[in-house]
Amino acid sequence: MTATPRRPRLRRIVFALLVAASTTAALLVLGTILAAEGFSVLELGILGLFGLLFAWITTAFWTAALGFALHLMGRRGQALRDVSDDRRALTQARQAESRTALVMPIYNENPQRVLAGLQAILESLAESDRRASCDLFILSDSTDPEIWLAEELAWSRLNRQFAGTFSVYYRHRPKNHARKSGNIADFCQSWGYLYDYMVVLDADSIMSGHCLATLIQRMDLNPQVGLIQVPPTPVLRESLFARSQQFAASVYGPVYATGLSYWFEGGANYWGHNAIIRLAPFMAHCGLPRLGGREPFGGEILSHDFVEAALLGRAGWEVWLADDLAGSFEEPPPTLIDHAKRDRRWCQGNLQHLRVLFAEGLRPLGRLHLAMGVMSYLSSVFWLLLLVLSALEALRRSRTEHSYFIEGNLFPNWPVSYAFEAATLLTITLSILTLPKLFGYVALFLDEGRLAAHGGGLKAGLSLLLESLFSVLLAPILMLFQARFVLSILAGRSVRWASQQRDDGETSWPEATAAHLGHTLLALTAGWLSFTYMPDFFPWLTPVLAGPLLAIPLSRLTSRGDLGRQLRAWGLFVTPCESDPPRVLRDLQRRIEKIASGDREGGAEGSLFERSIADPFANALHLTLLSREPRAKSERLRLDALVARLQERGITSLSDAERCDLLSDAQSMTSLHALAWRAMDEGPVRLGEGPVTARR
Amino acid sequence: MQADHQSQEAETGRDEVLRQARLLAGIDRYLLAAGVAEVAERHRLVSEVSLRLKDGGTTAAGIDWRAVIDACDAVLAGHHGISEAAEMLPACHGRVVQGLAPDLASSAEGRGPLAEPCDWGTPPSMRRAMPAQDLSIWRPKLPRLAVPQSWRQAQTLVVALCCLAVALLP
């Protein structure tokens, strides 16, 4: 283990000073304006909230500014690449030995999409020199019996396709204890001993073979590194909302990622997927405890990634962000409502980190990441509070008349105008919010190929303006969503951890109305109140009210795929992954189109549950993947009763949970298979047309 | 009387033949469903299964489908040469290999990974604990104040704040 070198510490001090200085300066200006007639409690509240929020946006600003400067200097991902020749030679031998497991935890995801993604990844990896040292594990926690069985068939297809090139494994857990982190932990405990590294993939993750091979090589060369995160680029969505997000991530993302990487160095964060992890320290130091108390703050740790990075840091291992690596992708939520749903889960996970933030022994950077996660949701509440306090202050001022003559003072007390200070502060705030976007845009001009792949300077500029307009309109809506989430979590309401929407489903008018009616009514009420009672304040409020007021049509329109495609045809919101997609994405797109055109898995008659009972192959495939666990007598009796019920009343008499119980039991599945064939032998039952194994 | 007895015997014999034919047809149907498409090969396997059933004492009087399926599994496992791995694999593995046989035969390297237990499902599992980490809340400890390093950090912070104040307050 190497101690953290002095330079990174110094750069972090400089960074903290920059943020502190900017915030202090802004606070001084606002303080001067507010203190004209002495501070009231209300004004102190405004000052405090403004300080917090200004520090928050300034952090993002200086990160992007640093990233932009590094882009100008052509320095990205330098630290992990700069390895001495000696160390390179020393690790050369080790490279041949190190083994890597690609692990994909899945939970009720579309098996065809999962299969398509894995095929694309493995085909890309097969072209690299690392193919011999990699295995793939599909770690299923699915609770839907049809999805479980479809996963098995998809796995058998994958296994056949890559026989002789990769070992592809499949494991299903009947109960998803501790959700994703429990799934990964189960893999580590069972098979972690076989591998040096694991690459964690989400169900929608795509990583190119080159990216994976480079990650493995960097881990080999840097034995002090516990984890390398590659920033995933959002891709493949076609709705207007998703395409604007993809464009933003593609243009502003690299600058921001470079800044983060430079600032954090070996103290970066883990985002839960598209990362390579050194298994030995992960297993030794990242076992997650169950937090005391009830959900939403107690129980299992939901957003495990930040905590795992902090634990690795606590144990002295470095965590890096590989900002220079391309070939790491994910799919963004297709609509505003899906984005909000994902936010609801993340919000609970991040707020739960308040319980971990002050844990013993964590490094300051680890605590900082946890605090930033918390702040990313609390900032919405602070923003809302700031608006409310500002409105109250405006109301107070509109009701108070200026007194020109103060008792005991011979000279009149002329009102002092702070218009210049207010305009300066507003300009600075707006600059801090918009400059990072401009940094990203200007950085495009450093690389002609990248600029052309974004549609050229003019179209990229137009896209930037359009994206900024969307941001202005959508930010207050997201703020209202997040504020509600935070309040509901603080009120003790927990959330179900469901799988993410991963296809381009559009939002219907009724859905949009149900989700945003409250926002619209709130905007109307706030607008009417401010217009009636604080007419001077009303114009300042309109940019914030416009988004919520238009939330219903905005949500509906931005979810539309045809609008997204139309803008692409006009060359707007174009990203390199659309204009010149890498091979791994082209491959995936081809497969997804094939799925969409009706190439359904199996295509057999009836449900897969029926097939797993009657079809000799599907039944055997399922049986060979089951773990033989002894059952308690009472459980055996219950399962036998389920078998009897199925015989008497048919498959529809069983719930999904009961089907899963039967599927989890080898003895029941063996009995049901024999019973099905006896029934076919005795009665005129036919399993569809021709042999049941005709398509698998 | 004798004629009755003879006709009874003939009927029993006919029933026996019918039952036997039904059993063979059932096995044939099962093997076809299991993916044995080639007729000659299936006929050979059917006779192997029926022999195995006879050896096991199963008569055709009433088809015990569990025994038939077990026999089919055993025959298919032998057919694909995976009997040696039977200890580690479920008995029905032969059925899986049969189902995948056409693809395996056409695979580039002609490797039969599915016949190898280590390449099937998951590798051998070896439970190793992942100890739950302590995340108890940090509380300030008085003895830490005696550590000079704590003072140095505090000094650095004070100096930084002073510099900031000097730079900004005027």
mmCIF file of C-alpha atoms in Angstrom, chain A residues 380-661:
data_model
loop_
_atom_site.group_PDB
_atom_site.id
_atom_site.type_symbol
_atom_site.label_atom_id
_atom_site.label_comp_id
_atom_site.label_asym_id
_atom_site.label_seq_id
_atom_site.Cartn_x
_atom_site.Cartn_y
_atom_site.Cartn_z
ATOM 1 C CA SER A 380 -33.713 20.455 -3.802
ATOM 2 C CA VAL A 381 -35.280 20.991 -0.401
ATOM 3 C CA PHE A 382 -32.905 23.893 0.283
ATOM 4 C CA TRP A 383 -33.741 25.449 -3.076
ATOM 5 C CA LEU A 384 -37.460 25.183 -2.385
ATOM 6 C CA LEU A 385 -36.960 26.674 1.076
ATOM 7 C CA LEU A 386 -34.893 29.493 -0.381
ATOM 8 C CA LEU A 387 -37.702 30.322 -2.797
ATOM 9 C CA VAL A 388 -40.268 30.301 -0.006
ATOM 10 C CA LEU A 389 -38.114 32.475 2.293
ATOM 11 C CA SER A 390 -37.326 34.865 -0.565
ATOM 12 C CA ALA A 391 -41.038 35.197 -1.319
ATOM 13 C CA LEU A 392 -41.779 35.935 2.334
ATOM 14 C CA GLU A 393 -38.985 38.505 2.413
ATOM 15 C CA ALA A 394 -40.353 40.106 -0.755
ATOM 16 C CA LEU A 395 -43.798 40.189 0.852
ATOM 17 C CA ARG A 396 -42.373 41.782 3.999
ATOM 18 C CA ARG A 397 -40.573 44.441 1.962
ATOM 19 C CA SER A 398 -43.661 45.186 -0.142
ATOM 20 C CA ARG A 399 -45.612 45.820 3.065
ATOM 21 C CA THR A 400 -42.955 48.021 4.694
ATOM 22 C CA GLU A 401 -42.646 51.675 3.744
ATOM 23 C CA HIS A 402 -39.278 53.338 3.799
ATOM 24 C CA SER A 403 -38.924 55.938 6.574
ATOM 25 C CA TYR A 404 -37.022 58.951 5.300
ATOM 26 C CA PHE A 405 -36.741 60.658 8.669
ATOM 27 C CA ILE A 406 -35.407 58.825 11.630
ATOM 28 C CA GLU A 407 -35.938 60.370 15.006
ATOM 29 C CA GLY A 408 -32.844 62.207 16.278
ATOM 30 C CA ASN A 409 -31.264 62.367 12.834
ATOM 31 C CA LEU A 410 -31.260 65.731 11.035
ATOM 32 C CA PHE A 411 -30.549 64.317 7.581
ATOM 33 C CA PRO A 412 -33.099 62.332 5.539
ATOM 34 C CA ASN A 413 -32.492 58.593 5.236
ATOM 35 C CA TRP A 414 -32.370 58.144 1.440
ATOM 36 C CA PRO A 415 -33.047 54.648 0.129
ATOM 37 C CA VAL A 416 -29.859 53.070 -1.191
ATOM 38 C CA SER A 417 -30.030 51.121 -4.430
ATOM 39 C CA TYR A 418 -28.229 47.774 -4.533
ATOM 40 C CA ALA A 419 -29.259 47.066 -8.101
ATOM 41 C CA PHE A 420 -25.634 46.767 -9.234
ATOM 42 C CA GLU A 421 -24.744 44.274 -6.492
ATOM 43 C CA ALA A 422 -27.922 42.267 -7.155
ATOM 44 C CA ALA A 423 -27.290 42.229 -10.917
ATOM 45 C CA THR A 424 -23.659 41.202 -10.328
ATOM 46 C CA LEU A 425 -24.683 38.374 -8.039
ATOM 47 C CA LEU A 426 -27.298 37.164 -10.486
ATOM 48 C CA THR A 427 -24.800 37.283 -13.346
ATOM 49 C CA ILE A 428 -22.213 35.351 -11.339
ATOM 50 C CA THR A 429 -24.763 32.717 -10.326
ATOM 51 C CA LEU A 430 -25.991 32.287 -13.889
ATOM 52 C CA SER A 431 -22.391 32.099 -15.133
ATOM 53 C CA ILE A 432 -21.553 29.417 -12.615
ATOM 54 C CA LEU A 433 -24.545 27.427 -13.815
ATOM 55 C CA THR A 434 -23.942 27.855 -17.542
ATOM 56 C CA LEU A 435 -20.165 27.999 -17.883
ATOM 57 C CA PRO A 436 -19.646 24.241 -17.352
ATOM 58 C CA LYS A 437 -21.855 23.687 -20.413
ATOM 59 C CA LEU A 438 -19.783 26.150 -22.400
ATOM 60 C CA PHE A 439 -16.562 24.448 -21.239
ATOM 61 C CA GLY A 440 -17.905 21.193 -22.638
ATOM 62 C CA TYR A 441 -18.893 22.857 -25.887
ATOM 63 C CA VAL A 442 -15.546 24.609 -26.357
ATOM 64 C CA ALA A 443 -13.720 21.371 -25.530
ATOM 65 C CA LEU A 444 -15.417 19.844 -28.574
ATOM 66 C CA PHE A 445 -13.386 22.174 -30.794
ATOM 67 C CA LEU A 446 -10.153 20.634 -29.465
ATOM 68 C CA ASP A 447 -10.940 17.451 -31.366
ATOM 69 C CA GLU A 448 -12.275 17.855 -34.902
ATOM 70 C CA GLY A 449 -13.529 14.296 -35.071
ATOM 71 C CA ARG A 450 -15.480 14.677 -31.846
ATOM 72 C CA LEU A 451 -16.954 17.980 -33.001
ATOM 73 C CA ALA A 452 -18.077 16.466 -36.298
ATOM 74 C CA ALA A 453 -19.555 13.464 -34.464
ATOM 75 C CA HIS A 454 -21.712 15.894 -32.462
ATOM 76 C CA GLY A 455 -23.107 17.398 -35.660
ATOM 77 C CA GLY A 456 -20.552 20.187 -36.142
ATOM 78 C CA GLY A 457 -20.082 23.499 -34.330
ATOM 79 C CA LEU A 458 -23.387 25.100 -35.345
ATOM 80 C CA LYS A 459 -25.673 22.158 -34.689
ATOM 81 C CA ALA A 460 -23.867 21.272 -31.470
ATOM 82 C CA GLY A 461 -24.313 24.920 -30.409
ATOM 83 C CA LEU A 462 -28.035 24.824 -31.231
ATOM 84 C CA SER A 463 -28.341 21.547 -29.346
ATOM 85 C CA LEU A 464 -26.608 23.145 -26.381
ATOM 86 C CA LEU A 465 -29.102 26.023 -26.385
ATOM 87 C CA LEU A 466 -32.029 23.640 -26.636
ATOM 88 C CA GLU A 467 -30.626 21.429 -23.892
ATOM 89 C CA SER A 468 -30.143 24.491 -21.671
ATOM 90 C CA LEU A 469 -33.772 25.467 -22.260
ATOM 91 C CA PHE A 470 -34.878 21.958 -21.286
ATOM 92 C CA SER A 471 -32.671 22.147 -18.176
ATOM 93 C CA VAL A 472 -34.248 25.457 -17.138
ATOM 94 C CA LEU A 473 -37.736 24.023 -17.569
ATOM 95 C CA LEU A 474 -37.085 20.581 -16.111
ATOM 96 C CA ALA A 475 -34.896 21.554 -13.138
ATOM 97 C CA PRO A 476 -37.753 23.031 -11.048
ATOM 98 C CA ILE A 477 -39.936 19.990 -11.814
ATOM 99 C CA LEU A 478 -37.179 17.654 -10.641
ATOM 100 C CA MET A 479 -36.667 19.898 -7.619
ATOM 101 C CA LEU A 480 -40.325 19.476 -6.668
ATOM 102 C CA PHE A 481 -40.128 15.717 -7.208
ATOM 103 C CA GLN A 482 -36.980 15.410 -5.101
ATOM 104 C CA ALA A 483 -38.283 17.672 -2.345
ATOM 105 C CA ARG A 484 -41.351 15.453 -2.090
ATOM 106 C CA PHE A 485 -39.196 12.321 -2.030
ATOM 107 C CA VAL A 486 -37.009 13.698 0.746
ATOM 108 C CA LEU A 487 -40.020 14.692 2.827
ATOM 109 C CA SER A 488 -41.713 11.329 2.341
ATOM 110 C CA ILE A 489 -38.521 9.515 3.326
ATOM 111 C CA LEU A 490 -38.092 11.729 6.374
ATOM 112 C CA ALA A 491 -41.690 10.849 7.227
ATOM 113 C CA GLY A 492 -40.581 7.208 7.306
ATOM 114 C CA ARG A 493 -41.985 5.938 4.036
ATOM 115 C CA SER A 494 -39.828 3.329 2.326
ATOM 116 C CA VAL A 495 -39.726 2.458 -1.360
ATOM 117 C CA ARG A 496 -39.914 -0.846 -3.225
ATOM 118 C CA TRP A 497 -36.694 -1.558 -5.142
ATOM 119 C CA ALA A 498 -38.111 -2.425 -8.568
ATOM 120 C CA SER A 499 -36.253 -2.903 -11.819
ATOM 121 C CA GLN A 500 -35.760 0.135 -14.048
ATOM 122 C CA GLN A 501 -37.834 0.869 -17.163
ATOM 123 C CA ARG A 502 -35.439 -0.066 -19.954
ATOM 124 C CA ASP A 503 -37.396 0.463 -23.135
ATOM 125 C CA ASP A 504 -38.682 3.539 -24.906
ATOM 126 C CA GLY A 505 -42.189 3.537 -23.433
ATOM 127 C CA GLU A 506 -43.868 6.909 -23.948
ATOM 128 C CA THR A 507 -45.753 8.758 -21.225
ATOM 129 C CA SER A 508 -49.483 8.965 -21.902
ATOM 130 C CA TRP A 509 -51.536 12.094 -21.133
ATOM 131 C CA PRO A 510 -53.266 10.453 -18.129
ATOM 132 C CA GLU A 511 -49.867 9.327 -16.750
ATOM 133 C CA ALA A 512 -48.408 12.803 -17.222
ATOM 134 C CA THR A 513 -51.448 14.412 -15.612
ATOM 135 C CA ALA A 514 -51.341 12.072 -12.626
ATOM 136 C CA ALA A 515 -47.640 12.713 -12.096
ATOM 137 C CA HIS A 516 -47.567 16.475 -12.640
ATOM 138 C CA LEU A 517 -50.996 17.894 -11.787
ATOM 139 C CA GLY A 518 -49.705 18.845 -8.334
ATOM 140 C CA HIS A 519 -46.751 20.693 -9.907
ATOM 141 C CA THR A 520 -49.032 22.653 -12.226
ATOM 142 C CA LEU A 521 -51.435 23.607 -9.452
ATOM 143 C CA LEU A 522 -48.531 24.645 -7.223
ATOM 144 C CA ALA A 523 -47.081 26.823 -9.994
ATOM 145 C CA LEU A 524 -50.479 28.428 -10.655
ATOM 146 C CA THR A 525 -51.015 29.153 -6.968
ATOM 147 C CA ALA A 526 -47.499 30.521 -6.437
ATOM 148 C CA GLY A 527 -47.776 32.627 -9.595
ATOM 149 C CA TRP A 528 -51.152 34.067 -8.588
ATOM 150 C CA LEU A 529 -49.983 34.812 -5.020
ATOM 151 C CA SER A 530 -46.781 36.497 -6.139
ATOM 152 C CA PHE A 531 -48.535 38.457 -8.905
ATOM 153 C CA THR A 532 -51.239 39.672 -6.533
ATOM 154 C CA TYR A 533 -49.252 40.376 -3.392
ATOM 155 C CA MET A 534 -45.644 40.776 -4.563
ATOM 156 C CA PRO A 535 -45.772 42.102 -8.119
ATOM 157 C CA ASP A 536 -42.080 43.128 -7.955
ATOM 158 C CA PHE A 537 -41.111 39.560 -7.109
ATOM 159 C CA PHE A 538 -43.265 37.945 -9.800
ATOM 160 C CA PRO A 539 -40.871 38.473 -12.784
ATOM 161 C CA TRP A 540 -38.024 36.879 -10.771
ATOM 162 C CA LEU A 541 -40.162 33.845 -10.089
ATOM 163 C CA THR A 542 -41.386 33.221 -13.638
ATOM 164 C CA PRO A 543 -38.340 31.175 -14.823
ATOM 165 C CA VAL A 544 -38.873 28.823 -11.886
ATOM 166 C CA LEU A 545 -42.632 28.612 -12.364
ATOM 167 C CA ALA A 546 -42.581 28.055 -16.129
ATOM 168 C CA GLY A 547 -41.389 24.438 -15.893
ATOM 169 C CA PRO A 548 -43.920 23.196 -13.318
ATOM 170 C CA LEU A 549 -46.702 25.132 -15.072
ATOM 171 C CA LEU A 550 -45.953 23.299 -18.338
ATOM 172 C CA ALA A 551 -45.004 20.040 -16.635
ATOM 173 C CA ILE A 552 -47.827 17.926 -18.084
ATOM 174 C CA PRO A 553 -47.264 18.734 -21.779
ATOM 175 C CA LEU A 554 -43.491 18.817 -21.235
ATOM 176 C CA SER A 555 -43.460 15.367 -19.689
ATOM 177 C CA ARG A 556 -45.643 13.992 -22.467
ATOM 178 C CA LEU A 557 -43.753 15.648 -25.331
ATOM 179 C CA THR A 558 -40.250 14.887 -24.077
ATOM 180 C CA SER A 559 -41.160 11.207 -23.729
ATOM 181 C CA ARG A 560 -41.963 10.932 -27.431
ATOM 182 C CA GLY A 561 -39.602 8.875 -29.534
ATOM 183 C CA ASP A 562 -40.726 10.390 -32.823
ATOM 184 C CA LEU A 563 -39.711 13.891 -31.674
ATOM 185 C CA GLY A 564 -36.332 12.547 -30.585
ATOM 186 C CA ARG A 565 -35.841 10.882 -33.963
ATOM 187 C CA GLN A 566 -36.977 14.016 -35.795
ATOM 188 C CA LEU A 567 -34.382 16.102 -33.961
ATOM 189 C CA ARG A 568 -31.757 13.507 -34.861
ATOM 190 C CA ALA A 569 -32.772 13.825 -38.505
ATOM 191 C CA TRP A 570 -32.188 17.572 -38.171
ATOM 192 C CA GLY A 571 -28.771 16.916 -36.669
ATOM 193 C CA LEU A 572 -29.699 18.045 -33.153
ATOM 194 C CA PHE A 573 -28.650 16.286 -29.930
ATOM 195 C CA VAL A 574 -26.394 14.077 -32.030
ATOM 196 C CA THR A 575 -23.717 12.179 -30.117
ATOM 197 C CA PRO A 576 -20.777 10.146 -31.426
ATOM 198 C CA CYS A 577 -22.586 6.998 -30.280
ATOM 199 C CA GLU A 578 -25.348 7.857 -32.773
ATOM 200 C CA SER A 579 -23.367 9.321 -35.647
ATOM 201 C CA ASP A 580 -20.466 6.883 -35.508
ATOM 202 C CA PRO A 581 -21.297 4.174 -32.973
ATOM 203 C CA PRO A 582 -18.502 1.889 -31.809
ATOM 204 C CA ARG A 583 -18.708 -1.700 -32.940
ATOM 205 C CA VAL A 584 -19.997 -3.037 -29.622
ATOM 206 C CA LEU A 585 -22.958 -0.628 -29.782
ATOM 207 C CA ARG A 586 -23.651 -1.368 -33.440
ATOM 208 C CA ASP A 587 -23.712 -5.023 -32.563
ATOM 209 C CA LEU A 588 -26.110 -4.439 -29.683
ATOM 210 C CA GLN A 589 -28.377 -2.228 -31.786
ATOM 211 C CA ARG A 590 -28.571 -4.903 -34.445
ATOM 212 C CA ARG A 591 -29.577 -7.462 -31.848
ATOM 213 C CA ILE A 592 -32.148 -5.170 -30.232
ATOM 214 C CA GLU A 593 -33.711 -4.480 -33.636
ATOM 215 C CA LYS A 594 -33.852 -8.215 -34.232
ATOM 216 C CA ILE A 595 -35.659 -8.706 -30.936
ATOM 217 C CA ALA A 596 -38.070 -5.890 -31.765
ATOM 218 C CA SER A 597 -38.835 -7.413 -35.154
ATOM 219 C CA GLY A 598 -40.342 -10.406 -33.426
ATOM 220 C CA ASP A 599 -37.562 -12.918 -32.911
ATOM 221 C CA ARG A 600 -38.951 -13.990 -29.571
ATOM 222 C CA GLU A 601 -37.161 -16.414 -27.302
ATOM 223 C CA GLY A 602 -38.492 -19.938 -27.802
ATOM 224 C CA GLY A 603 -41.754 -18.849 -29.340
ATOM 225 C CA ALA A 604 -43.372 -22.007 -28.049
ATOM 226 C CA GLU A 605 -47.023 -22.279 -27.127
ATOM 227 C CA GLY A 606 -48.069 -21.672 -23.532
ATOM 228 C CA SER A 607 -46.069 -20.177 -20.739
ATOM 229 C CA LEU A 608 -42.466 -21.025 -20.000
ATOM 230 C CA PHE A 609 -43.637 -22.487 -16.698
ATOM 231 C CA GLU A 610 -45.692 -25.014 -18.646
ATOM 232 C CA ARG A 611 -42.730 -25.700 -20.905
ATOM 233 C CA SER A 612 -40.450 -26.267 -17.933
ATOM 234 C CA ILE A 613 -42.860 -28.948 -16.750
ATOM 235 C CA ALA A 614 -43.608 -30.706 -20.039
ATOM 236 C CA ASP A 615 -40.633 -30.108 -22.332
ATOM 237 C CA PRO A 616 -37.836 -32.628 -21.580
ATOM 238 C CA PHE A 617 -35.105 -30.157 -22.478
ATOM 239 C CA ALA A 618 -36.504 -27.126 -20.597
ATOM 240 C CA ASN A 619 -37.254 -29.315 -17.607
ATOM 241 C CA ALA A 620 -33.795 -30.863 -17.580
ATOM 242 C CA LEU A 621 -32.105 -27.509 -18.122
ATOM 243 C CA HIS A 622 -33.946 -26.077 -15.155
ATOM 244 C CA LEU A 623 -33.245 -29.118 -12.961
ATOM 245 C CA THR A 624 -29.526 -29.070 -13.684
ATOM 246 C CA LEU A 625 -29.336 -25.438 -12.512
ATOM 247 C CA LEU A 626 -31.135 -26.018 -9.222
ATOM 248 C CA SER A 627 -29.256 -26.450 -6.002
ATOM 249 C CA ARG A 628 -30.385 -29.522 -4.107
ATOM 250 C CA GLU A 629 -31.386 -28.215 -0.718
ATOM 251 C CA PRO A 630 -33.058 -30.479 1.808
ATOM 252 C CA ARG A 631 -36.584 -29.352 2.658
ATOM 253 C CA ALA A 632 -38.254 -29.376 6.049
ATOM 254 C CA LYS A 633 -41.120 -31.825 6.367
ATOM 255 C CA SER A 634 -43.732 -29.065 6.596
ATOM 256 C CA GLU A 635 -42.285 -27.421 3.505
ATOM 257 C CA ARG A 636 -42.350 -30.738 1.643
ATOM 258 C CA LEU A 637 -46.017 -31.174 2.539
ATOM 259 C CA ARG A 638 -46.787 -27.651 1.318
ATOM 260 C CA LEU A 639 -44.994 -28.270 -1.985
ATOM 261 C CA ASP A 640 -46.801 -31.586 -2.456
ATOM 262 C CA ALA A 641 -50.079 -29.762 -1.880
ATOM 263 C CA LEU A 642 -49.127 -27.263 -4.572
ATOM 264 C CA VAL A 643 -48.371 -30.110 -6.993
ATOM 265 C CA ALA A 644 -51.759 -31.630 -6.206
ATOM 266 C CA ARG A 645 -53.520 -28.289 -6.702
ATOM 267 C CA LEU A 646 -51.787 -27.814 -10.038
ATOM 268 C CA GLN A 647 -52.937 -31.284 -11.115
ATOM 269 C CA GLU A 648 -56.509 -30.658 -10.088
ATOM 270 C CA ARG A 649 -57.097 -27.031 -10.963
ATOM 271 C CA GLY A 650 -54.423 -26.242 -13.511
ATOM 272 C CA ILE A 651 -51.585 -23.773 -13.710
ATOM 273 C CA THR A 652 -53.739 -20.679 -13.300
ATOM 274 C CA SER A 653 -54.563 -21.747 -9.740
ATOM 275 C CA LEU A 654 -50.984 -20.953 -8.676
ATOM 276 C CA SER A 655 -49.661 -17.503 -7.884
ATOM 277 C CA ASP A 656 -46.276 -16.351 -9.178
ATOM 278 C CA ALA A 657 -44.742 -16.904 -5.754
ATOM 279 C CA GLU A 658 -46.130 -20.453 -5.639
ATOM 280 C CA ARG A 659 -44.811 -21.161 -9.127
ATOM 281 C CA CYS A 660 -41.411 -19.948 -7.992
ATOM 282 C CA ASP A 661 -41.616 -22.233 -4.951
#
